[in-house]
C-alpha positions as a LaTeX table, in Angstrom:
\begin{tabular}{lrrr}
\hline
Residue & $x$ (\AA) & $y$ (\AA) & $z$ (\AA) \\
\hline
Unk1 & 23.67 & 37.59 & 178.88 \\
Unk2 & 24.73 & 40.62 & 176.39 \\
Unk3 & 27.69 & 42.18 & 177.02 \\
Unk4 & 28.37 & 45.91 & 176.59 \\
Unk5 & 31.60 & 47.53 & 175.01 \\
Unk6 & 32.38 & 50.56 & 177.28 \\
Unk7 & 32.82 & 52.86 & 174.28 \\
Unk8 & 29.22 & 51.40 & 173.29 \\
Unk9 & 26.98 & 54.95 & 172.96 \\
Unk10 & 23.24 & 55.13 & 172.51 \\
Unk11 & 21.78 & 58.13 & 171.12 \\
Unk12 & 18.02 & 59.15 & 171.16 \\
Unk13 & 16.66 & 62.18 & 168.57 \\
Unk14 & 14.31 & 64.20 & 170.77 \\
Unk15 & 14.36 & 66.71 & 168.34 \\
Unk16 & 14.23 & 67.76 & 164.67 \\
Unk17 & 15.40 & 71.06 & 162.57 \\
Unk18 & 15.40 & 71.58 & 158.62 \\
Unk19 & 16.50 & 73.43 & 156.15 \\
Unk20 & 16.11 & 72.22 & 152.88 \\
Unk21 & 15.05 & 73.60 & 149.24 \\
Unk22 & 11.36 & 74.15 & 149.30 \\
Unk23 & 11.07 & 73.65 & 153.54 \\
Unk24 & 12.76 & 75.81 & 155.99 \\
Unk25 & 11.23 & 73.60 & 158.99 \\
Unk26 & 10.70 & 70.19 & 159.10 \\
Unk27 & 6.77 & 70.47 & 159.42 \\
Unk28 & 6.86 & 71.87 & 155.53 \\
Unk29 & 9.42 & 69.47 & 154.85 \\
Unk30 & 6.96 & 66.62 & 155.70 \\
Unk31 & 4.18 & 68.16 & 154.33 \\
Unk32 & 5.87 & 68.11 & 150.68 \\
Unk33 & 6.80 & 64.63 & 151.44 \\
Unk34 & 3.20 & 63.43 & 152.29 \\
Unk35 & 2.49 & 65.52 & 149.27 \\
Unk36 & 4.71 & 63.86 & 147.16 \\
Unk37 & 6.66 & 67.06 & 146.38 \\
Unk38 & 10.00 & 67.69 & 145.20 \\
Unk39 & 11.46 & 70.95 & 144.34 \\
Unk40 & 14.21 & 69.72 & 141.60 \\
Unk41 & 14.38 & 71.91 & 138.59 \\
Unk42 & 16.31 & 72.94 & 136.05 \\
Unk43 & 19.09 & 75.38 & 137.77 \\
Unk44 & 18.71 & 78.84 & 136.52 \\
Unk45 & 21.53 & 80.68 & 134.66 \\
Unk46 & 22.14 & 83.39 & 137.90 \\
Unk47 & 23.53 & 80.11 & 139.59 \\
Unk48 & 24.59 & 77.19 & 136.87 \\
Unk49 & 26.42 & 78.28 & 133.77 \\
Unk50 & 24.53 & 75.31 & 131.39 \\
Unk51 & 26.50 & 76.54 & 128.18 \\
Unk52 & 30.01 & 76.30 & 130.06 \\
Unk53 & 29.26 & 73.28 & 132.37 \\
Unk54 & 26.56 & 70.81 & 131.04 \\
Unk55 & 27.44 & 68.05 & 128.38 \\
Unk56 & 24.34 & 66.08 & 128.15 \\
Unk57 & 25.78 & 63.69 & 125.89 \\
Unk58 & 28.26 & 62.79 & 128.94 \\
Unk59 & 31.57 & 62.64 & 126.41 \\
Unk60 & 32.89 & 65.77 & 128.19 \\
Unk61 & 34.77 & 64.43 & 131.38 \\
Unk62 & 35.02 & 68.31 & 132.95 \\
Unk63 & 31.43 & 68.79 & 132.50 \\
Unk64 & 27.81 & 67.57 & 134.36 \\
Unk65 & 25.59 & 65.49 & 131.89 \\
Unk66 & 22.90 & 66.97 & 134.35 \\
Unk67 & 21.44 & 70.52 & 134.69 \\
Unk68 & 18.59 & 69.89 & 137.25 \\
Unk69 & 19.25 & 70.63 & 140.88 \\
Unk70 & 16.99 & 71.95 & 143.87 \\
Unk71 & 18.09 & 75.39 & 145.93 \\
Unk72 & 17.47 & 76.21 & 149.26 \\
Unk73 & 15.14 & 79.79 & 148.66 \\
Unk74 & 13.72 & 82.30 & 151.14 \\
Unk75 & 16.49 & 81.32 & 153.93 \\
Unk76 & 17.46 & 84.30 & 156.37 \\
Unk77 & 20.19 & 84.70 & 158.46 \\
Unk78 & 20.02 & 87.24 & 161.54 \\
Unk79 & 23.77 & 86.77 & 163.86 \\
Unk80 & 22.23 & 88.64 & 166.30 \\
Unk81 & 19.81 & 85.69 & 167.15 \\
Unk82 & 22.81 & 83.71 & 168.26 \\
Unk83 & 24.38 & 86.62 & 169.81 \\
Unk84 & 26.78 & 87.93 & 167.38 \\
Unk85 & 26.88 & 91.07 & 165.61 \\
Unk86 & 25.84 & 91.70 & 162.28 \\
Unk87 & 29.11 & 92.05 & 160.38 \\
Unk88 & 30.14 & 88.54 & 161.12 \\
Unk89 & 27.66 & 87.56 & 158.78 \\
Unk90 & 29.92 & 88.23 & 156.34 \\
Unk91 & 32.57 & 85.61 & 157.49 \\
Unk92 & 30.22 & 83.08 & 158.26 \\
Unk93 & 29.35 & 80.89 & 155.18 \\
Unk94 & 26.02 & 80.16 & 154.46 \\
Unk95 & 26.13 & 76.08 & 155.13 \\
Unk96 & 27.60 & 77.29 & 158.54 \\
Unk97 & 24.50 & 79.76 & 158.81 \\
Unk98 & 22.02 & 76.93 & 157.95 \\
Unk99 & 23.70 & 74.32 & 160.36 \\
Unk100 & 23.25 & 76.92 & 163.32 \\
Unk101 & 19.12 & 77.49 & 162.19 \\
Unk102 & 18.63 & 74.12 & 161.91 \\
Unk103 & 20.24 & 73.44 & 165.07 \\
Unk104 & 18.52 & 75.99 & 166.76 \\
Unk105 & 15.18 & 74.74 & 165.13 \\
Unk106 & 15.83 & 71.17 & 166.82 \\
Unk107 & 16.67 & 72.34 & 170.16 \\
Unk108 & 13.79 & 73.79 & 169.56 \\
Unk109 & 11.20 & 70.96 & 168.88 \\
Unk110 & 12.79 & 68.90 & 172.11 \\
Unk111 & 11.89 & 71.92 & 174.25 \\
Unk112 & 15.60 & 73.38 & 175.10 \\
Unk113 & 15.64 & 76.76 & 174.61 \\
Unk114 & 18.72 & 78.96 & 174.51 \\
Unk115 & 19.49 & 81.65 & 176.96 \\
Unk116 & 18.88 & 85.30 & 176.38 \\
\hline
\end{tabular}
């Protein structure tokens, strides 16, 4: 016979949410991995200083002997689809705003639905 621990907890994932460079929903998501697709690239100068930051020769201890990196493009934020209004954007950080589509996204895909 198998005993249980009280503070034992099963979980089940009924549903999935993404937003990741190149897929801002988990059905492009799979499709780049059945593809085979990656979006890792060479960070662009807006977002990486290279010439202050990368040492490829890794003898600099303060800097990254790597300059590749993948982004997260085309993501949009509207607080007034979770009921707030549109100034808070400003105090909400962008992970935060990503966590709360991607939630939404997977409540989503198991069929809950917030309420309006």
């Amino acid at each position: 016979m198998k005993h249980h621990r009280e503070d034992d907890q099963r979980i089940a994932i009924i549903g999935i949410g993404a937003t990741l460079p190149g897929a801002l929903d988990p059905h492009t998501y799979w499709q780049d991995q059945l593809a085979a697709r990656h979006h890792i690239a060479k960070l662009p100068s807006q977002i990486w200083d290279s010439d202050r930051l990368y040492d490829p020769t890794r003898q600099d201890s303060d800097r990254s002997y790597s300059n590749i990196g993948a982004i997260v493009r085309g993501f949009s934020f509207d607080p007034r689809d979770f009921g707030m209004p549109p100034k808070v954007r400003r105090s909400i950080d962008i992970s935060q705003q990503a966590t709360l589509v991607t939630a939404r996204q997977a409540l989503a895909d198991a069929g809950i639905t917030a309420p309006t």
